[in-house]
PDB file of C-alpha atoms in Angstrom:
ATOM      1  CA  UNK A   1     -69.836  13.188  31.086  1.00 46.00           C
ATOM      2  CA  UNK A   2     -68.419   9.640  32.259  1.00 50.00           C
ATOM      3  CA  UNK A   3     -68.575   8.306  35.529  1.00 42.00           C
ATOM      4  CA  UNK A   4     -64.775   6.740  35.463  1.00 48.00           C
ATOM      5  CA  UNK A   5     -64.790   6.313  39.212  1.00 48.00           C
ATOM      6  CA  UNK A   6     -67.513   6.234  41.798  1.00 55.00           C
ATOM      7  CA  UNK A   7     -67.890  10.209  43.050  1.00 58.00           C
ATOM      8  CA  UNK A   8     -65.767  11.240  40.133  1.00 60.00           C
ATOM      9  CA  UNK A   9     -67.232  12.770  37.188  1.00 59.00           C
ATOM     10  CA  UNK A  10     -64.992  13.324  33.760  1.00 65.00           C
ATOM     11  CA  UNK A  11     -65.650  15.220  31.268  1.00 57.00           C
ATOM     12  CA  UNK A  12     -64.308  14.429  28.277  1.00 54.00           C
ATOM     13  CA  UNK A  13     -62.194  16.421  25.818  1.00 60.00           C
ATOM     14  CA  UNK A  14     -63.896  17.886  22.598  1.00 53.00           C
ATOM     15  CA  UNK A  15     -62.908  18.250  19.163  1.00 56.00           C
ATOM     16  CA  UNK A  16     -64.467  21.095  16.976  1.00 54.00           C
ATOM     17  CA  UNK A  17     -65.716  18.124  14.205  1.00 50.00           C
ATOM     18  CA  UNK A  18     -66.363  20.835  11.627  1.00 51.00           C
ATOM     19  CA  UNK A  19     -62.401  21.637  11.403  1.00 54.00           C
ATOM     20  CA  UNK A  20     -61.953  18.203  10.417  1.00 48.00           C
ATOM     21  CA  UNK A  21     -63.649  17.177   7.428  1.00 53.00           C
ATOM     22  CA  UNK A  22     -63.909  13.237   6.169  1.00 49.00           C
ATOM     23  CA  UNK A  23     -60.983  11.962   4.399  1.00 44.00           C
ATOM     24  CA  UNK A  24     -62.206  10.996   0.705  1.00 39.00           C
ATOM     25  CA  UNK A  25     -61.709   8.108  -0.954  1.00 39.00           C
ATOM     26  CA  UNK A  26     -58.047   7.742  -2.293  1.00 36.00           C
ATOM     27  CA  UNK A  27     -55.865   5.096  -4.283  1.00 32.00           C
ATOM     28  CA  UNK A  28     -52.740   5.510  -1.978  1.00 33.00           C
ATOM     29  CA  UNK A  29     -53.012   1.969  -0.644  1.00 41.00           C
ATOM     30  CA  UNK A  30     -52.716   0.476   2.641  1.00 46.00           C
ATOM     31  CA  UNK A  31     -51.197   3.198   4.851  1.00 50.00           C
ATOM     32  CA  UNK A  32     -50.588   3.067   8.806  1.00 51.00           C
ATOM     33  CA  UNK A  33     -49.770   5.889  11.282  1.00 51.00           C
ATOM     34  CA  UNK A  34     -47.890   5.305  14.391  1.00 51.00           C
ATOM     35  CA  UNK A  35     -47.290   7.930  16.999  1.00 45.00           C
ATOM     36  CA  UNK A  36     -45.101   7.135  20.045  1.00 52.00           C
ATOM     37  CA  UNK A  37     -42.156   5.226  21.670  1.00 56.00           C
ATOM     38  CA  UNK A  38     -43.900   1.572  20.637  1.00 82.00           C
ATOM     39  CA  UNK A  39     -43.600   2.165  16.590  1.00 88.00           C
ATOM     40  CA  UNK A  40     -40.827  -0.972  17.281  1.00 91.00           C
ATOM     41  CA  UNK A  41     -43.870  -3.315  18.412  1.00 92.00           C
ATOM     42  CA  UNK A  42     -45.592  -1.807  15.020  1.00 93.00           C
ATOM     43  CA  UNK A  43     -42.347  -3.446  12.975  1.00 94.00           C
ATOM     44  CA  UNK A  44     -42.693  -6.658  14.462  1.00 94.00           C
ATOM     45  CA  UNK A  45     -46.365  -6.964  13.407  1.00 95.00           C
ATOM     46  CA  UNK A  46     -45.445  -5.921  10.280  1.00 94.00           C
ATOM     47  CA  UNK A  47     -42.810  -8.285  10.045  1.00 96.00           C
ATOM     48  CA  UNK A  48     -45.242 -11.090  10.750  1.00 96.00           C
ATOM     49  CA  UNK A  49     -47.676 -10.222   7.835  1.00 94.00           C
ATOM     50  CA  UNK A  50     -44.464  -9.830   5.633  1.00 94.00           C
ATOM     51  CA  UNK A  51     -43.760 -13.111   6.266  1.00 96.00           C
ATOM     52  CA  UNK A  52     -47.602 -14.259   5.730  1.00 93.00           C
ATOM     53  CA  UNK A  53     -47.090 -12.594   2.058  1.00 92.00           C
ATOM     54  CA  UNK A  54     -48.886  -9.458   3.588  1.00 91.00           C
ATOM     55  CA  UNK A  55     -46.793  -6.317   2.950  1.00 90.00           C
ATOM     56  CA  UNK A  56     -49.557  -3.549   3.881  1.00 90.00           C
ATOM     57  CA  UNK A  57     -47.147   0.175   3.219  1.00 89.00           C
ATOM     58  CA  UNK A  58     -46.790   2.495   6.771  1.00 90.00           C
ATOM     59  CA  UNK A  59     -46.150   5.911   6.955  1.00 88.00           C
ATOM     60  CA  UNK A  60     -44.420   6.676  10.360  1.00 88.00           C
ATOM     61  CA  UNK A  61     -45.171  10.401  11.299  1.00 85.00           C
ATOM     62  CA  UNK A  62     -43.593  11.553  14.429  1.00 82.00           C
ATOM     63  CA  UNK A  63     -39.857  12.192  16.030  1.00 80.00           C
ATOM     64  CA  UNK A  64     -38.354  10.827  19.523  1.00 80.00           C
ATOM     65  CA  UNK A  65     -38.430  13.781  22.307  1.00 78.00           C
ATOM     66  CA  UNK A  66     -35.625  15.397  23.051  1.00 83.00           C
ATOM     67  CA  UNK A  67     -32.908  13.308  24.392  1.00 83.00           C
ATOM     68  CA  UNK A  68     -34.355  10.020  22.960  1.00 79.00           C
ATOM     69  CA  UNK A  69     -32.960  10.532  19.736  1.00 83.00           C
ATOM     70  CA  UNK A  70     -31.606   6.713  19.917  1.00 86.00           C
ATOM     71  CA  UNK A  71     -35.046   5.517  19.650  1.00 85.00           C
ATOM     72  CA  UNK A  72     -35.292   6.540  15.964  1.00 88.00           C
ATOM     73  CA  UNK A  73     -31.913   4.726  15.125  1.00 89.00           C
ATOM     74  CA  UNK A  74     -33.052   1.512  16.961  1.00 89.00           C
ATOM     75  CA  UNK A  75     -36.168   2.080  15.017  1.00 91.00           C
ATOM     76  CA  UNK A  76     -34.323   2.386  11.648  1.00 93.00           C
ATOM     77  CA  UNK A  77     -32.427  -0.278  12.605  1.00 94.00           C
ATOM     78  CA  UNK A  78     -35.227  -2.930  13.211  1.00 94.00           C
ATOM     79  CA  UNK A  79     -37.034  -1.867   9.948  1.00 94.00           C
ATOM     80  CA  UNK A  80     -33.753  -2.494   8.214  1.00 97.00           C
ATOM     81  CA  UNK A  81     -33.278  -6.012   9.642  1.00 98.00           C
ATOM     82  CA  UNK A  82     -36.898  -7.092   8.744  1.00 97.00           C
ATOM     83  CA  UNK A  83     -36.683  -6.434   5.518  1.00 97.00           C
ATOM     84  CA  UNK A  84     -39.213  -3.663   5.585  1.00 94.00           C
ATOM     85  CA  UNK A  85     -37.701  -0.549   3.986  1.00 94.00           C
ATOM     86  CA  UNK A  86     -39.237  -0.773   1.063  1.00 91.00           C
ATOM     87  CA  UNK A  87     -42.587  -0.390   2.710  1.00 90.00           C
ATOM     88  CA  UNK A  88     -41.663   1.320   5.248  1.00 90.00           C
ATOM     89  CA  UNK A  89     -41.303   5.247   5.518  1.00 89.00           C
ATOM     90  CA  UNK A  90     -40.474   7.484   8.445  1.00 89.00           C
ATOM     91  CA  UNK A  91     -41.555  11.136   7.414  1.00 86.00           C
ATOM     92  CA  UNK A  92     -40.808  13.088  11.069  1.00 84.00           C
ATOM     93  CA  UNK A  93     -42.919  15.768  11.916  1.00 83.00           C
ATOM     94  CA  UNK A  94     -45.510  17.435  10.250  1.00 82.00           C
ATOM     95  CA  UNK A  95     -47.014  20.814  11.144  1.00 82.00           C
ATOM     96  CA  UNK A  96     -50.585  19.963  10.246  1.00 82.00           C
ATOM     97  CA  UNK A  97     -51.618  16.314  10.650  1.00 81.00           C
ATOM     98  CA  UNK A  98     -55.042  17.209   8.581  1.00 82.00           C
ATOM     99  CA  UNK A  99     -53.180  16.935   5.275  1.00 81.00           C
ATOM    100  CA  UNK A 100     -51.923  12.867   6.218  1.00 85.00           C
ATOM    101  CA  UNK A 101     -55.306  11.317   7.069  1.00 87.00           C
ATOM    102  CA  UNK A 102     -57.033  11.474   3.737  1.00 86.00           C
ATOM    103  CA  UNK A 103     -54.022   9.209   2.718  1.00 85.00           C
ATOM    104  CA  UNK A 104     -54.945   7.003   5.249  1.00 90.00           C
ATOM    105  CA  UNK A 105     -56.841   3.189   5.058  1.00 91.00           C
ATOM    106  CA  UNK A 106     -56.451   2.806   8.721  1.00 93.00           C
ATOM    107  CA  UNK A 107     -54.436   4.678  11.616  1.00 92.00           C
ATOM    108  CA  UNK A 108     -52.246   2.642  14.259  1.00 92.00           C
ATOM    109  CA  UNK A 109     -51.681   3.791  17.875  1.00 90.00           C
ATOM    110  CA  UNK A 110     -49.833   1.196  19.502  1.00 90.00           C
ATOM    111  CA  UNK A 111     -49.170   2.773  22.860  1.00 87.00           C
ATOM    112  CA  UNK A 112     -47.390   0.653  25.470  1.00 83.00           C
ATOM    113  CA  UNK A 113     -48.312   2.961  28.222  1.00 82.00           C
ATOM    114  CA  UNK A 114     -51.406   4.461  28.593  1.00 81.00           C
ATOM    115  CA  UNK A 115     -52.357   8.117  26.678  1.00 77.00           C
ATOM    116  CA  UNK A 116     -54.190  10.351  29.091  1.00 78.00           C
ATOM    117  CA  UNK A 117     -56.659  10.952  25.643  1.00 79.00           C
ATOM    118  CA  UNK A 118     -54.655  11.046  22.508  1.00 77.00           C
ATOM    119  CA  UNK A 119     -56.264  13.141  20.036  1.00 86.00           C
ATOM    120  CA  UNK A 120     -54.442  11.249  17.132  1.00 88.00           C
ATOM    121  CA  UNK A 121     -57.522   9.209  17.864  1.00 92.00           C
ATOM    122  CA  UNK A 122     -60.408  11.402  17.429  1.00 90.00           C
ATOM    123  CA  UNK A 123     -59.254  13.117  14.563  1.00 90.00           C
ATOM    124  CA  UNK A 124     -58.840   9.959  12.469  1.00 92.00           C
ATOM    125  CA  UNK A 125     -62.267   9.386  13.382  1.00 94.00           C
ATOM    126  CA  UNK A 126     -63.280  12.282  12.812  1.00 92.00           C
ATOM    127  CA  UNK A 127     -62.165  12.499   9.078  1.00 91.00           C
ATOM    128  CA  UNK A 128     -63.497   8.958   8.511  1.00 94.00           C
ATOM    129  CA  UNK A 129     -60.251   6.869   9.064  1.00 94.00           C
ATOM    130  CA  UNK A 130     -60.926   3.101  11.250  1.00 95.00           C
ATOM    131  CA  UNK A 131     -58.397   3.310  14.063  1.00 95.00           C
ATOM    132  CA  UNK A 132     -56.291   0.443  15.869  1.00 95.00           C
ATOM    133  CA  UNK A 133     -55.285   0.967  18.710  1.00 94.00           C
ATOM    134  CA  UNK A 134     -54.039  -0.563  22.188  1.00 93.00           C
ATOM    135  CA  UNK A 135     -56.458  -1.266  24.949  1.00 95.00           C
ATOM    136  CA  UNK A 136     -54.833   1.358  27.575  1.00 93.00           C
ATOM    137  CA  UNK A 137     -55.813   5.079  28.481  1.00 90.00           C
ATOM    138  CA  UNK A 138     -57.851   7.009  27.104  1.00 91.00           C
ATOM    139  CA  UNK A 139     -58.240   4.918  24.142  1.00 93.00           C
ATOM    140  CA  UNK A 140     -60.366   2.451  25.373  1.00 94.00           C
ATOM    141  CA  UNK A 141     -63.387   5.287  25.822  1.00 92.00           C
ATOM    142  CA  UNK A 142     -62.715   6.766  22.319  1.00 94.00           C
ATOM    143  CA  UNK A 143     -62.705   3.676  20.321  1.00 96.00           C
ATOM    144  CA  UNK A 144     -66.117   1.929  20.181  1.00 97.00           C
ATOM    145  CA  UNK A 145     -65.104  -1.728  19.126  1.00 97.00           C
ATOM    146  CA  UNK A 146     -65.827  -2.913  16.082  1.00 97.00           C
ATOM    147  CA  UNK A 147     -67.534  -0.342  15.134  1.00 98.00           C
ATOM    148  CA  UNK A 148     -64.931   2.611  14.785  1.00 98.00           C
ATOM    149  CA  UNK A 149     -61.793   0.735  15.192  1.00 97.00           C
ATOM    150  CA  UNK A 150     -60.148  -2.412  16.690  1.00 97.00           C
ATOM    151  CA  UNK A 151     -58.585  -2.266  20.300  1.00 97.00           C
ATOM    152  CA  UNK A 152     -55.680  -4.974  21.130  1.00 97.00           C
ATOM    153  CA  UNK A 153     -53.637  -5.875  23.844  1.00 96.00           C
ATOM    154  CA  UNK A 154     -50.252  -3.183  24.515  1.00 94.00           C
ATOM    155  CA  UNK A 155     -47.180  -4.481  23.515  1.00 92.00           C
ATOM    156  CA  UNK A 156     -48.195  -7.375  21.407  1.00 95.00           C
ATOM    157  CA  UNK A 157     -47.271  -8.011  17.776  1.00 95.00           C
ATOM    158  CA  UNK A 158     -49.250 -10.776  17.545  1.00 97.00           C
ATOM    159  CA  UNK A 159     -52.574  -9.453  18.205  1.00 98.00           C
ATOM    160  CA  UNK A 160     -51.658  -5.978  15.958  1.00 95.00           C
ATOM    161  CA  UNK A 161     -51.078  -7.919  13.156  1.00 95.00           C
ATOM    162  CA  UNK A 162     -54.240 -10.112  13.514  1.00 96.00           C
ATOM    163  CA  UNK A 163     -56.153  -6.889  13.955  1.00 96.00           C
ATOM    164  CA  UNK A 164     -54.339  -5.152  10.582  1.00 94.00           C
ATOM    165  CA  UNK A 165     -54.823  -8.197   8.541  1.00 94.00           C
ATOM    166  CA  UNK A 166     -58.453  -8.433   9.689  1.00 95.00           C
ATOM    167  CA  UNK A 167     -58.928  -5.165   8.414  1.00 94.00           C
ATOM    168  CA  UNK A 168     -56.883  -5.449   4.785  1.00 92.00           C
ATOM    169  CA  UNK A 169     -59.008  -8.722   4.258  1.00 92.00           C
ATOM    170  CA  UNK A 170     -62.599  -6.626   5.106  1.00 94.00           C
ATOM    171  CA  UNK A 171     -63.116  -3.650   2.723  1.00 93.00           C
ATOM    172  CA  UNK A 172     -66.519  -3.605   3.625  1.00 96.00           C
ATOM    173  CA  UNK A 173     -65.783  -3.472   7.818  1.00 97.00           C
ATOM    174  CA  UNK A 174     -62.989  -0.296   7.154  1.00 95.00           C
ATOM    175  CA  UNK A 175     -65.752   1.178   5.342  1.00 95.00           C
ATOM    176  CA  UNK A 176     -68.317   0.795   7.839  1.00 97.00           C
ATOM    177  CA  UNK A 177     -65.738   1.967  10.571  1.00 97.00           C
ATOM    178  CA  UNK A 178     -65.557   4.712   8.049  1.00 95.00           C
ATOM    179  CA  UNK A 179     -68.771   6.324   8.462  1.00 96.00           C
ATOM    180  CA  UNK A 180     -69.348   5.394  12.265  1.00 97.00           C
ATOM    181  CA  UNK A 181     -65.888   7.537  12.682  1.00 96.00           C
ATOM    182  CA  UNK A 182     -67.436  11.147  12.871  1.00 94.00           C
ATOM    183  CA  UNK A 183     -70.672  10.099  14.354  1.00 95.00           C
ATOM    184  CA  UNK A 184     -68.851   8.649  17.187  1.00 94.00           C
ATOM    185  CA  UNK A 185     -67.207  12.113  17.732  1.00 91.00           C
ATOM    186  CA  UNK A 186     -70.513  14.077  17.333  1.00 90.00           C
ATOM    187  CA  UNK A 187     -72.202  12.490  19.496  1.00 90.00           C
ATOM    188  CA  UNK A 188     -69.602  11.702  22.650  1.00 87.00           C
ATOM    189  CA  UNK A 189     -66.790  13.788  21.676  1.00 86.00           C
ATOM    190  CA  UNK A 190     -68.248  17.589  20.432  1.00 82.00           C
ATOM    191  CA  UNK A 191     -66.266  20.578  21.531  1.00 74.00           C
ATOM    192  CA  UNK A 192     -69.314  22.367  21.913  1.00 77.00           C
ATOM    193  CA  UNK A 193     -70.980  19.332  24.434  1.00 78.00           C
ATOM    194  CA  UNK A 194     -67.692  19.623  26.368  1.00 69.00           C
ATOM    195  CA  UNK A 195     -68.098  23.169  26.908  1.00 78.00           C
ATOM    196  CA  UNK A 196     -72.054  22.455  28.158  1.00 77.00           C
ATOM    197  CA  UNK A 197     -70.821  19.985  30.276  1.00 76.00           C
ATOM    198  CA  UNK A 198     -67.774  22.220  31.884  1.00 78.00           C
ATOM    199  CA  UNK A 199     -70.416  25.246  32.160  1.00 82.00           C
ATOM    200  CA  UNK A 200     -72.914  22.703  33.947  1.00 82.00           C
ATOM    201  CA  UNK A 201     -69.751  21.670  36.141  1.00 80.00           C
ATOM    202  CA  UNK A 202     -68.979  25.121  37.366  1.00 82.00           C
ATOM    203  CA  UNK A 203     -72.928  25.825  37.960  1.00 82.00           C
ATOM    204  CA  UNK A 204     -73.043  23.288  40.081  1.00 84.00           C
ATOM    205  CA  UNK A 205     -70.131  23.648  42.425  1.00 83.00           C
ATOM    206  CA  UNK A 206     -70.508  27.327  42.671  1.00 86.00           C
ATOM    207  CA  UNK A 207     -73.996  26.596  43.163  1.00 81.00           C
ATOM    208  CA  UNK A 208     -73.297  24.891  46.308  1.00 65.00           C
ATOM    209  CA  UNK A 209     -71.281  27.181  47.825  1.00 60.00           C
TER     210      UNK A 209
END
């Protein structure tokens, strides 16, 4: 349970760590995975390691919502005039996220507005894949920095691609952010403990009635 607010007690969502099992070790390269409206602020960091001789390849997985649909062409668009297709790939949805993270070196959430608790975050962890992410929402509790992932500022290029370049120069860091990945989740983040602490919840207002 977390403590978010004084008099307000949270309890934060599980994941069942047992349906996710650690990505293995691949040769697929460097791979990122943006989810949201701010894949544009991904570009521009990419852009600025392109032009530091840093061309890391991205997987984009993920389509606009309904009605957004120009979001995708502005996004095609700004890959386009960076010079990044090559590296570049937008894939849409997938029906099972499971099968993309053992392709993964690191996952990228670059949220400009805050997620409630994206679970984008704990699986990735949960399968053993470092996570970078912005310091907003729910992020900021599932990330433990430095040792899991990297948290940076929302809507700054800049700072992403310091963050993704730290990580491509440090093998032994993603590794280590590897294997602290589904400890993290067992021990702060287990489906079962969620349930315990939801039971103990009810108990204890009912109690009091």
């Amino acid at each position: 349970m977390s403590l978010l607010v004084p008099g307000v007690l949270a309890v934060l969502s599980g994941l069942a760590l047992l349906e996710w099992g650690e990505a293995p070790d691949t040769a697929f390269g460097w791979v990122l995975l943006p989810l949201g409206g701010a894949a544009l602020v991904l570009v521009e960091a990419l852009a600025l390691l392109a032009a530091d001789s840093r061309r890391p390849r991205c997987v984009i997985i993920g389509a606009p919502s309904p009605g957004n649909e120009s979001h995708l062409v502005a996004l095609r668009q700004l890959i386009e005039a960076r010079g990044l297709s090559a590296q570049v790939a937008l894939i849409g949805e997938i029906p099972d996220t499971r099968w993309a993270y053992p392709a993964l070196d690191v996952l990228v959430l670059p949220s400009a507005q805050p997620e409630p608790f994206g679970g984008v975050v704990m699986e990735a962890m949960a399968m053993g894949v470092p996570v970078i992410a912005t310091a907003v929402g729910g992020s900021v509790e599932q990330v433990a920095e430095g040792q899991t992932g990297l948290l940076v500022p929302p809507a700054d290029p800049v700072a992403l691609a310091a963050a993704i370049a730290r990580l491509m120069d440090d093998p032994s860091l993603r590794r280590r952010m590897a294997d602290a990945g589904p400890a993290r989740i067992r021990e702060h983040f287990d489906l079962g403990q969620m349930v315990s602490r939801l039971v103990a919840v009810y108990e204890r207002v009912l109690g009091g009635r």
